[in-house]
C-alpha cells in the first residue's frame, strides 16, 4: 500500500472511530510506528486530523484530551522505565515538585520506603500515593480540580507555586518538540505547569517517546528551561539531536 492510500484509510478510520492510535495503526498496516507518525504528520499539515497523545483525532475536535484511565494504560512499560530512571534525580533530603501526569505518578509510587524529602504537588493521584509515606513531608497545593487530570489549577495553585523554590521539578507534558516546546491541551493546566517550571532550580521532563513531535493548544515551556529529558528508546534520532542542540540533556531508557 502506498503512503497516500494508507493515509486515506487512516483518515477514514479516524472519522469513523473518533480517534486512531499509532501502535494499532502500525500493526494494522504492518509498518513501523515512525511511518504512522509521518502519515499523521502529513494529515495534520493538510488540516485533516489533529495529532494528540499517542495518535490523532479528526480535525474539528481540538479540545480532545484523553482521560486519566486511558493515559495510565498507554505506553505503560515505557513509563515504568522512565519513572525508575527518574529516581536517580531525586535530591537527598531536599525538595521536589511532582507535576500532574501518569509518568510522574509512577515515580511517586516507586519512591523507596527510606526516601526522605519534601514533596510539593497539585496532583491528587500523586498526593494519594504519598500520603502514607512516613519519610515524605507532603505539601498539597490547592485550587479548582480538573476532573480529567485530577489536578488543581487556577489562582490558588499559581499563588502557592509563586512562593516555592524547590531543588527539582519533575514535569509531565502531552506533547514536546525542540521547536514547539512543551504543550498541553488546557490553558489552566498549562499555567500551573509554567509556574511549576519557574518554581524549581532544576527541571526534569518525564515523557514517553510517543509524545515527541506532538503539539497541543497551550505551550508552557521551551527546552531552554528543561535541564533533563528522560524518555524511552523509541525517541527518533532527529528529535534527540534537536533537543540536545537546545541545551537539554537526553537520557533514553
PDB file of C-alpha atoms in Angstrom:
ATOM      1  CA  UNK A   1       0.000   0.000   0.000  1.00  0.00           C
ATOM      2  CA  UNK A   2       1.365   3.397  -0.982  1.00  0.00           C
ATOM      3  CA  UNK A   3       1.557   6.204   1.569  1.00  0.00           C
ATOM      4  CA  UNK A   4      -1.353   8.258   0.095  1.00  0.00           C
ATOM      5  CA  UNK A   5      -3.597   5.169   0.148  1.00  0.00           C
ATOM      6  CA  UNK A   6      -2.613   4.392   3.738  1.00  0.00           C
ATOM      7  CA  UNK A   7      -3.204   7.988   4.800  1.00  0.00           C
ATOM      8  CA  UNK A   8      -6.655   7.974   3.195  1.00  0.00           C
ATOM      9  CA  UNK A   9      -7.542   4.828   5.121  1.00  0.00           C
ATOM     10  CA  UNK A  10      -6.179   6.315   8.354  1.00  0.00           C
ATOM     11  CA  UNK A  11      -8.388   9.369   7.800  1.00  0.00           C
ATOM     12  CA  UNK A  12     -11.431   7.145   7.244  1.00  0.00           C
ATOM     13  CA  UNK A  13     -10.725   5.203  10.458  1.00  0.00           C
ATOM     14  CA  UNK A  14     -10.252   8.414  12.433  1.00  0.00           C
ATOM     15  CA  UNK A  15     -13.560   9.809  11.232  1.00  0.00           C
ATOM     16  CA  UNK A  16     -15.407   6.575  11.963  1.00  0.00           C
ATOM     17  CA  UNK A  17     -13.954   5.912  15.418  1.00  0.00           C
ATOM     18  CA  UNK A  18     -13.278   9.488  16.504  1.00  0.00           C
ATOM     19  CA  UNK A  19      -9.631   8.631  17.227  1.00  0.00           C
ATOM     20  CA  UNK A  20      -6.795   6.456  15.953  1.00  0.00           C
ATOM     21  CA  UNK A  21      -3.650   5.414  17.826  1.00  0.00           C
ATOM     22  CA  UNK A  22      -0.162   4.917  16.448  1.00  0.00           C
ATOM     23  CA  UNK A  23       0.520   1.386  17.685  1.00  0.00           C
ATOM     24  CA  UNK A  24      -2.783  -0.047  16.443  1.00  0.00           C
ATOM     25  CA  UNK A  25      -2.310   1.548  13.033  1.00  0.00           C
ATOM     26  CA  UNK A  26       1.247   0.248  12.795  1.00  0.00           C
ATOM     27  CA  UNK A  27       0.020  -3.277  13.495  1.00  0.00           C
ATOM     28  CA  UNK A  28      -2.925  -2.985  11.129  1.00  0.00           C
ATOM     29  CA  UNK A  29      -0.859  -1.714   8.184  1.00  0.00           C
ATOM     30  CA  UNK A  30       2.275  -3.748   9.034  1.00  0.00           C
ATOM     31  CA  UNK A  31       4.524  -0.684   9.132  1.00  0.00           C
ATOM     32  CA  UNK A  32       6.642   0.923  11.826  1.00  0.00           C
ATOM     33  CA  UNK A  33       5.267   3.341  14.379  1.00  0.00           C
ATOM     34  CA  UNK A  34       7.522   6.048  12.922  1.00  0.00           C
ATOM     35  CA  UNK A  35       5.916   5.519   9.496  1.00  0.00           C
ATOM     36  CA  UNK A  36       2.481   6.006  11.046  1.00  0.00           C
ATOM     37  CA  UNK A  37       3.667   9.170  12.802  1.00  0.00           C
ATOM     38  CA  UNK A  38       4.834  10.535   9.448  1.00  0.00           C
ATOM     39  CA  UNK A  39       1.414   9.715   7.972  1.00  0.00           C
ATOM     40  CA  UNK A  40      -0.321  11.500  10.832  1.00  0.00           C
ATOM     41  CA  UNK A  41       2.017  14.464  10.463  1.00  0.00           C
ATOM     42  CA  UNK A  42       1.131  14.710   6.763  1.00  0.00           C
ATOM     43  CA  UNK A  43      -2.600  14.540   7.540  1.00  0.00           C
ATOM     44  CA  UNK A  44      -2.150  17.121  10.294  1.00  0.00           C
ATOM     45  CA  UNK A  45      -0.365  19.515   7.915  1.00  0.00           C
ATOM     46  CA  UNK A  46      -3.238  19.078   5.478  1.00  0.00           C
ATOM     47  CA  UNK A  47      -5.689  20.067   8.210  1.00  0.00           C
ATOM     48  CA  UNK A  48      -7.477  16.707   8.107  1.00  0.00           C
ATOM     49  CA  UNK A  49      -6.557  15.409  11.569  1.00  0.00           C
ATOM     50  CA  UNK A  50      -5.209  16.800  14.810  1.00  0.00           C
ATOM     51  CA  UNK A  51      -2.294  14.947  16.414  1.00  0.00           C
ATOM     52  CA  UNK A  52      -2.853  14.094  20.074  1.00  0.00           C
ATOM     53  CA  UNK A  53      -1.076  11.918  22.636  1.00  0.00           C
ATOM     54  CA  UNK A  54      -0.449   8.522  21.039  1.00  0.00           C
ATOM     55  CA  UNK A  55      -2.408   9.132  17.865  1.00  0.00           C
ATOM     56  CA  UNK A  56      -4.777  11.560  16.176  1.00  0.00           C
ATOM     57  CA  UNK A  57      -8.372  12.778  16.074  1.00  0.00           C
ATOM     58  CA  UNK A  58     -10.361  14.206  13.164  1.00  0.00           C
ATOM     59  CA  UNK A  59      -9.921  17.925  12.581  1.00  0.00           C
ATOM     60  CA  UNK A  60     -12.517  19.919  14.474  1.00  0.00           C
ATOM     61  CA  UNK A  61     -12.099  18.102  17.796  1.00  0.00           C
ATOM     62  CA  UNK A  62      -9.316  20.321  19.080  1.00  0.00           C
ATOM     63  CA  UNK A  63     -10.457  20.089  22.687  1.00  0.00           C
ATOM     64  CA  UNK A  64      -9.900  16.334  22.849  1.00  0.00           C
ATOM     65  CA  UNK A  65      -7.883  15.160  25.823  1.00  0.00           C
ATOM     66  CA  UNK A  66      -7.678  11.511  26.934  1.00  0.00           C
ATOM     67  CA  UNK A  67      -8.908  10.868  30.445  1.00  0.00           C
ATOM     68  CA  UNK A  68      -6.660   9.668  33.248  1.00  0.00           C
ATOM     69  CA  UNK A  69      -7.597   5.992  32.935  1.00  0.00           C
ATOM     70  CA  UNK A  70      -6.744   5.914  29.240  1.00  0.00           C
ATOM     71  CA  UNK A  71      -3.404   7.667  29.763  1.00  0.00           C
ATOM     72  CA  UNK A  72      -2.417   5.278  32.559  1.00  0.00           C
ATOM     73  CA  UNK A  73      -2.645   2.298  30.194  1.00  0.00           C
ATOM     74  CA  UNK A  74      -0.817   3.986  27.303  1.00  0.00           C
ATOM     75  CA  UNK A  75       2.913   3.157  26.953  1.00  0.00           C
ATOM     76  CA  UNK A  76       2.825   1.535  30.405  1.00  0.00           C
ATOM     77  CA  UNK A  77       6.186  -0.257  30.117  1.00  0.00           C
ATOM     78  CA  UNK A  78       7.945   2.852  28.836  1.00  0.00           C
ATOM     79  CA  UNK A  79       6.503   4.975  31.636  1.00  0.00           C
ATOM     80  CA  UNK A  80       7.659   2.463  34.243  1.00  0.00           C
ATOM     81  CA  UNK A  81      11.235   2.532  32.902  1.00  0.00           C
ATOM     82  CA  UNK A  82      11.227   6.335  32.799  1.00  0.00           C
ATOM     83  CA  UNK A  83       9.941   6.564  36.374  1.00  0.00           C
ATOM     84  CA  UNK A  84      12.611   4.167  37.662  1.00  0.00           C
ATOM     85  CA  UNK A  85      15.346   6.158  35.918  1.00  0.00           C
ATOM     86  CA  UNK A  86      13.996   9.380  37.436  1.00  0.00           C
ATOM     87  CA  UNK A  87      14.652   8.082  40.955  1.00  0.00           C
ATOM     88  CA  UNK A  88      18.331   8.921  40.440  1.00  0.00           C
ATOM     89  CA  UNK A  89      17.394  12.610  40.063  1.00  0.00           C
ATOM     90  CA  UNK A  90      15.749  12.908  43.487  1.00  0.00           C
ATOM     91  CA  UNK A  91      17.584  15.265  45.856  1.00  0.00           C
ATOM     92  CA  UNK A  92      18.903  13.615  49.012  1.00  0.00           C
ATOM     93  CA  UNK A  93      16.881  15.215  51.791  1.00  0.00           C
ATOM     94  CA  UNK A  94      15.910  18.117  49.537  1.00  0.00           C
ATOM     95  CA  UNK A  95      12.671  19.271  47.953  1.00  0.00           C
ATOM     96  CA  UNK A  96      10.855  18.205  44.798  1.00  0.00           C
ATOM     97  CA  UNK A  97       7.750  19.277  42.906  1.00  0.00           C
ATOM     98  CA  UNK A  98       5.792  16.446  41.293  1.00  0.00           C
ATOM     99  CA  UNK A  99       3.645  17.655  38.402  1.00  0.00           C
ATOM    100  CA  UNK A 100       0.343  16.138  37.315  1.00  0.00           C
ATOM    101  CA  UNK A 101       0.935  13.273  34.898  1.00  0.00           C
ATOM    102  CA  UNK A 102       0.780   9.484  34.785  1.00  0.00           C
ATOM    103  CA  UNK A 103       4.552   9.006  34.455  1.00  0.00           C
ATOM    104  CA  UNK A 104       5.197  11.357  37.369  1.00  0.00           C
ATOM    105  CA  UNK A 105       2.595   9.449  39.381  1.00  0.00           C
ATOM    106  CA  UNK A 106       4.561   6.259  38.696  1.00  0.00           C
ATOM    107  CA  UNK A 107       7.648   7.995  40.057  1.00  0.00           C
ATOM    108  CA  UNK A 108       5.698   8.782  43.241  1.00  0.00           C
ATOM    109  CA  UNK A 109       4.643   5.145  43.521  1.00  0.00           C
ATOM    110  CA  UNK A 110       8.258   3.990  43.107  1.00  0.00           C
ATOM    111  CA  UNK A 111       9.746   6.195  45.839  1.00  0.00           C
ATOM    112  CA  UNK A 112      11.754   3.969  48.211  1.00  0.00           C
ATOM    113  CA  UNK A 113      10.384   3.434  51.705  1.00  0.00           C
ATOM    114  CA  UNK A 114      13.510   5.042  53.144  1.00  0.00           C
ATOM    115  CA  UNK A 115      13.232   8.181  50.986  1.00  0.00           C
ATOM    116  CA  UNK A 116      13.354  11.399  52.992  1.00  0.00           C
ATOM    117  CA  UNK A 117      12.449  14.612  51.229  1.00  0.00           C
ATOM    118  CA  UNK A 118       9.896  17.381  50.929  1.00  0.00           C
ATOM    119  CA  UNK A 119       7.390  16.928  48.097  1.00  0.00           C
ATOM    120  CA  UNK A 120       5.008  19.542  46.714  1.00  0.00           C
ATOM    121  CA  UNK A 121       2.252  18.551  44.285  1.00  0.00           C
ATOM    122  CA  UNK A 122      -1.043  19.802  42.894  1.00  0.00           C
ATOM    123  CA  UNK A 123      -1.921  16.334  41.562  1.00  0.00           C
ATOM    124  CA  UNK A 124      -4.391  14.305  43.614  1.00  0.00           C
ATOM    125  CA  UNK A 125      -3.140  10.903  42.316  1.00  0.00           C
ATOM    126  CA  UNK A 126       0.413  11.813  43.365  1.00  0.00           C
ATOM    127  CA  UNK A 127      -0.729  13.040  46.783  1.00  0.00           C
ATOM    128  CA  UNK A 128      -2.773   9.861  47.319  1.00  0.00           C
ATOM    129  CA  UNK A 129       0.286   7.690  46.627  1.00  0.00           C
ATOM    130  CA  UNK A 130       2.488   9.665  49.030  1.00  0.00           C
ATOM    131  CA  UNK A 131       0.057  10.466  51.852  1.00  0.00           C
ATOM    132  CA  UNK A 132       1.070   7.373  53.818  1.00  0.00           C
ATOM    133  CA  UNK A 133       4.816   7.622  53.166  1.00  0.00           C
ATOM    134  CA  UNK A 134       6.375   8.406  56.550  1.00  0.00           C
ATOM    135  CA  UNK A 135       9.608   9.782  55.086  1.00  0.00           C
ATOM    136  CA  UNK A 136       7.880  12.345  52.877  1.00  0.00           C
ATOM    137  CA  UNK A 137       6.896  15.793  54.097  1.00  0.00           C
ATOM    138  CA  UNK A 138       3.991  16.268  51.723  1.00  0.00           C
ATOM    139  CA  UNK A 139       2.532  19.635  50.724  1.00  0.00           C
ATOM    140  CA  UNK A 140      -0.663  19.560  48.671  1.00  0.00           C
ATOM    141  CA  UNK A 141      -1.316  22.629  46.520  1.00  0.00           C
ATOM    142  CA  UNK A 142      -4.993  23.509  46.246  1.00  0.00           C
ATOM    143  CA  UNK A 143      -7.256  25.003  43.628  1.00  0.00           C
ATOM    144  CA  UNK A 144     -10.028  24.011  41.246  1.00  0.00           C
ATOM    145  CA  UNK A 145      -9.625  20.312  40.436  1.00  0.00           C
ATOM    146  CA  UNK A 146      -9.872  19.368  36.778  1.00  0.00           C
ATOM    147  CA  UNK A 147     -11.805  16.113  36.565  1.00  0.00           C
ATOM    148  CA  UNK A 148      -9.914  14.863  33.510  1.00  0.00           C
ATOM    149  CA  UNK A 149      -6.464  15.113  35.099  1.00  0.00           C
ATOM    150  CA  UNK A 150      -7.300  15.246  38.853  1.00  0.00           C
ATOM    151  CA  UNK A 151      -5.015  18.283  39.082  1.00  0.00           C
ATOM    152  CA  UNK A 152      -5.557  21.579  40.904  1.00  0.00           C
ATOM    153  CA  UNK A 153      -5.447  24.666  38.691  1.00  0.00           C
ATOM    154  CA  UNK A 154      -6.222  28.403  38.700  1.00  0.00           C
ATOM    155  CA  UNK A 155      -5.288  31.207  41.104  1.00  0.00           C
ATOM    156  CA  UNK A 156      -4.782  29.245  44.342  1.00  0.00           C
ATOM    157  CA  UNK A 157      -2.316  26.880  42.706  1.00  0.00           C
ATOM    158  CA  UNK A 158      -0.473  29.696  40.943  1.00  0.00           C
ATOM    159  CA  UNK A 159      -0.080  31.686  44.180  1.00  0.00           C
ATOM    160  CA  UNK A 160       1.284  28.659  46.037  1.00  0.00           C
ATOM    161  CA  UNK A 161       3.920  27.862  43.419  1.00  0.00           C
ATOM    162  CA  UNK A 162       4.991  31.514  43.302  1.00  0.00           C
ATOM    163  CA  UNK A 163       6.192  31.107  46.908  1.00  0.00           C
ATOM    164  CA  UNK A 164       8.280  27.965  46.324  1.00  0.00           C
ATOM    165  CA  UNK A 165      11.942  27.387  45.412  1.00  0.00           C
ATOM    166  CA  UNK A 166      12.338  23.626  45.079  1.00  0.00           C
ATOM    167  CA  UNK A 167      15.505  21.720  44.236  1.00  0.00           C
ATOM    168  CA  UNK A 168      13.913  19.885  41.305  1.00  0.00           C
ATOM    169  CA  UNK A 169      10.611  19.676  39.452  1.00  0.00           C
ATOM    170  CA  UNK A 170       9.503  16.519  37.671  1.00  0.00           C
ATOM    171  CA  UNK A 171       7.293  17.731  34.848  1.00  0.00           C
ATOM    172  CA  UNK A 172       4.857  15.946  32.536  1.00  0.00           C
ATOM    173  CA  UNK A 173       3.603  17.022  29.111  1.00  0.00           C
ATOM    174  CA  UNK A 174       1.113  15.950  26.443  1.00  0.00           C
ATOM    175  CA  UNK A 175       3.488  16.772  23.601  1.00  0.00           C
ATOM    176  CA  UNK A 176       7.022  18.004  23.055  1.00  0.00           C
ATOM    177  CA  UNK A 177       9.379  19.069  20.290  1.00  0.00           C
ATOM    178  CA  UNK A 178      12.543  21.136  20.057  1.00  0.00           C
ATOM    179  CA  UNK A 179      10.693  23.787  18.055  1.00  0.00           C
ATOM    180  CA  UNK A 180       7.285  23.742  19.747  1.00  0.00           C
ATOM    181  CA  UNK A 181       8.470  23.149  23.303  1.00  0.00           C
ATOM    182  CA  UNK A 182       6.194  21.508  25.879  1.00  0.00           C
ATOM    183  CA  UNK A 183       2.456  21.669  25.245  1.00  0.00           C
ATOM    184  CA  UNK A 184      -0.848  20.564  26.756  1.00  0.00           C
ATOM    185  CA  UNK A 185      -4.474  20.983  25.611  1.00  0.00           C
ATOM    186  CA  UNK A 186      -5.743  23.083  28.532  1.00  0.00           C
ATOM    187  CA  UNK A 187      -4.770  26.704  29.246  1.00  0.00           C
ATOM    188  CA  UNK A 188      -5.363  26.455  33.005  1.00  0.00           C
ATOM    189  CA  UNK A 189      -3.252  23.303  33.221  1.00  0.00           C
ATOM    190  CA  UNK A 190      -0.525  24.978  31.175  1.00  0.00           C
ATOM    191  CA  UNK A 191      -0.452  27.980  33.520  1.00  0.00           C
ATOM    192  CA  UNK A 192       0.197  25.758  36.538  1.00  0.00           C
ATOM    193  CA  UNK A 193       2.855  23.758  34.701  1.00  0.00           C
ATOM    194  CA  UNK A 194       4.528  27.043  33.768  1.00  0.00           C
ATOM    195  CA  UNK A 195       4.522  28.014  37.448  1.00  0.00           C
ATOM    196  CA  UNK A 196       5.998  24.622  38.385  1.00  0.00           C
ATOM    197  CA  UNK A 197       8.870  25.107  35.927  1.00  0.00           C
ATOM    198  CA  UNK A 198       9.572  28.552  37.373  1.00  0.00           C
ATOM    199  CA  UNK A 199       9.485  27.258  40.967  1.00  0.00           C
ATOM    200  CA  UNK A 200      12.417  24.815  40.676  1.00  0.00           C
ATOM    201  CA  UNK A 201      16.163  25.184  40.302  1.00  0.00           C
ATOM    202  CA  UNK A 202      16.311  22.090  38.081  1.00  0.00           C
ATOM    203  CA  UNK A 203      13.603  20.812  35.701  1.00  0.00           C
ATOM    204  CA  UNK A 204      13.342  17.155  34.654  1.00  0.00           C
ATOM    205  CA  UNK A 205      10.834  16.247  31.949  1.00  0.00           C
ATOM    206  CA  UNK A 206       9.403  12.718  32.097  1.00  0.00           C
ATOM    207  CA  UNK A 207       7.741  11.849  28.779  1.00  0.00           C
ATOM    208  CA  UNK A 208       7.460   8.749  26.612  1.00  0.00           C
ATOM    209  CA  UNK A 209       8.611   8.993  23.007  1.00  0.00           C
ATOM    210  CA  UNK A 210       5.083   8.773  21.555  1.00  0.00           C
ATOM    211  CA  UNK A 211       4.638  12.408  22.604  1.00  0.00           C
ATOM    212  CA  UNK A 212       7.598  13.575  20.521  1.00  0.00           C
ATOM    213  CA  UNK A 213       6.589  15.858  17.676  1.00  0.00           C
ATOM    214  CA  UNK A 214       3.091  16.411  19.043  1.00  0.00           C
ATOM    215  CA  UNK A 215       1.911  19.961  19.608  1.00  0.00           C
ATOM    216  CA  UNK A 216      -1.178  20.922  21.607  1.00  0.00           C
ATOM    217  CA  UNK A 217      -3.045  24.165  22.126  1.00  0.00           C
ATOM    218  CA  UNK A 218      -1.221  25.601  25.140  1.00  0.00           C
ATOM    219  CA  UNK A 219       2.576  25.935  25.333  1.00  0.00           C
ATOM    220  CA  UNK A 220       4.047  26.125  28.839  1.00  0.00           C
ATOM    221  CA  UNK A 221       7.826  25.810  28.431  1.00  0.00           C
ATOM    222  CA  UNK A 222      10.669  25.576  25.963  1.00  0.00           C
ATOM    223  CA  UNK A 223      13.597  23.200  26.145  1.00  0.00           C
ATOM    224  CA  UNK A 224      15.849  26.066  27.199  1.00  0.00           C
ATOM    225  CA  UNK A 225      14.029  25.766  30.541  1.00  0.00           C
ATOM    226  CA  UNK A 226      14.422  21.971  30.795  1.00  0.00           C
ATOM    227  CA  UNK A 227      17.644  20.524  32.197  1.00  0.00           C
ATOM    228  CA  UNK A 228      16.964  16.858  31.509  1.00  0.00           C
ATOM    229  CA  UNK A 229      14.558  14.788  29.422  1.00  0.00           C
ATOM    230  CA  UNK A 230      14.110  11.153  30.429  1.00  0.00           C
ATOM    231  CA  UNK A 231      12.313   9.220  27.716  1.00  0.00           C
ATOM    232  CA  UNK A 232      12.338   5.773  26.125  1.00  0.00           C
ATOM    233  CA  UNK A 233      14.482   4.378  23.322  1.00  0.00           C
ATOM    234  CA  UNK A 234      11.703   4.941  20.800  1.00  0.00           C
ATOM    235  CA  UNK A 235      12.687   8.604  20.501  1.00  0.00           C
ATOM    236  CA  UNK A 236      13.719   9.311  16.914  1.00  0.00           C
ATOM    237  CA  UNK A 237      17.391  10.338  16.500  1.00  0.00           C
ATOM    238  CA  UNK A 238      16.411  13.628  14.859  1.00  0.00           C
ATOM    239  CA  UNK A 239      14.227  14.579  17.850  1.00  0.00           C
ATOM    240  CA  UNK A 240      17.028  13.688  20.272  1.00  0.00           C
ATOM    241  CA  UNK A 241      19.594  15.708  18.347  1.00  0.00           C
ATOM    242  CA  UNK A 242      17.360  18.769  18.110  1.00  0.00           C
ATOM    243  CA  UNK A 243      16.530  18.697  21.822  1.00  0.00           C
ATOM    244  CA  UNK A 244      20.169  18.295  22.791  1.00  0.00           C
ATOM    245  CA  UNK A 245      21.048  21.194  20.499  1.00  0.00           C
ATOM    246  CA  UNK A 246      18.632  23.304  22.552  1.00  0.00           C
ATOM    247  CA  UNK A 247      20.785  22.579  25.617  1.00  0.00           C
ATOM    248  CA  UNK A 248      18.784  19.797  27.264  1.00  0.00           C
ATOM    249  CA  UNK A 249      20.394  16.529  28.315  1.00  0.00           C
ATOM    250  CA  UNK A 250      18.500  13.492  26.981  1.00  0.00           C
ATOM    251  CA  UNK A 251      18.518  10.077  28.680  1.00  0.00           C
ATOM    252  CA  UNK A 252      16.981   7.093  26.868  1.00  0.00           C
ATOM    253  CA  UNK A 253      15.799   4.118  28.923  1.00  0.00           C
TER     254      UNK A 253
END
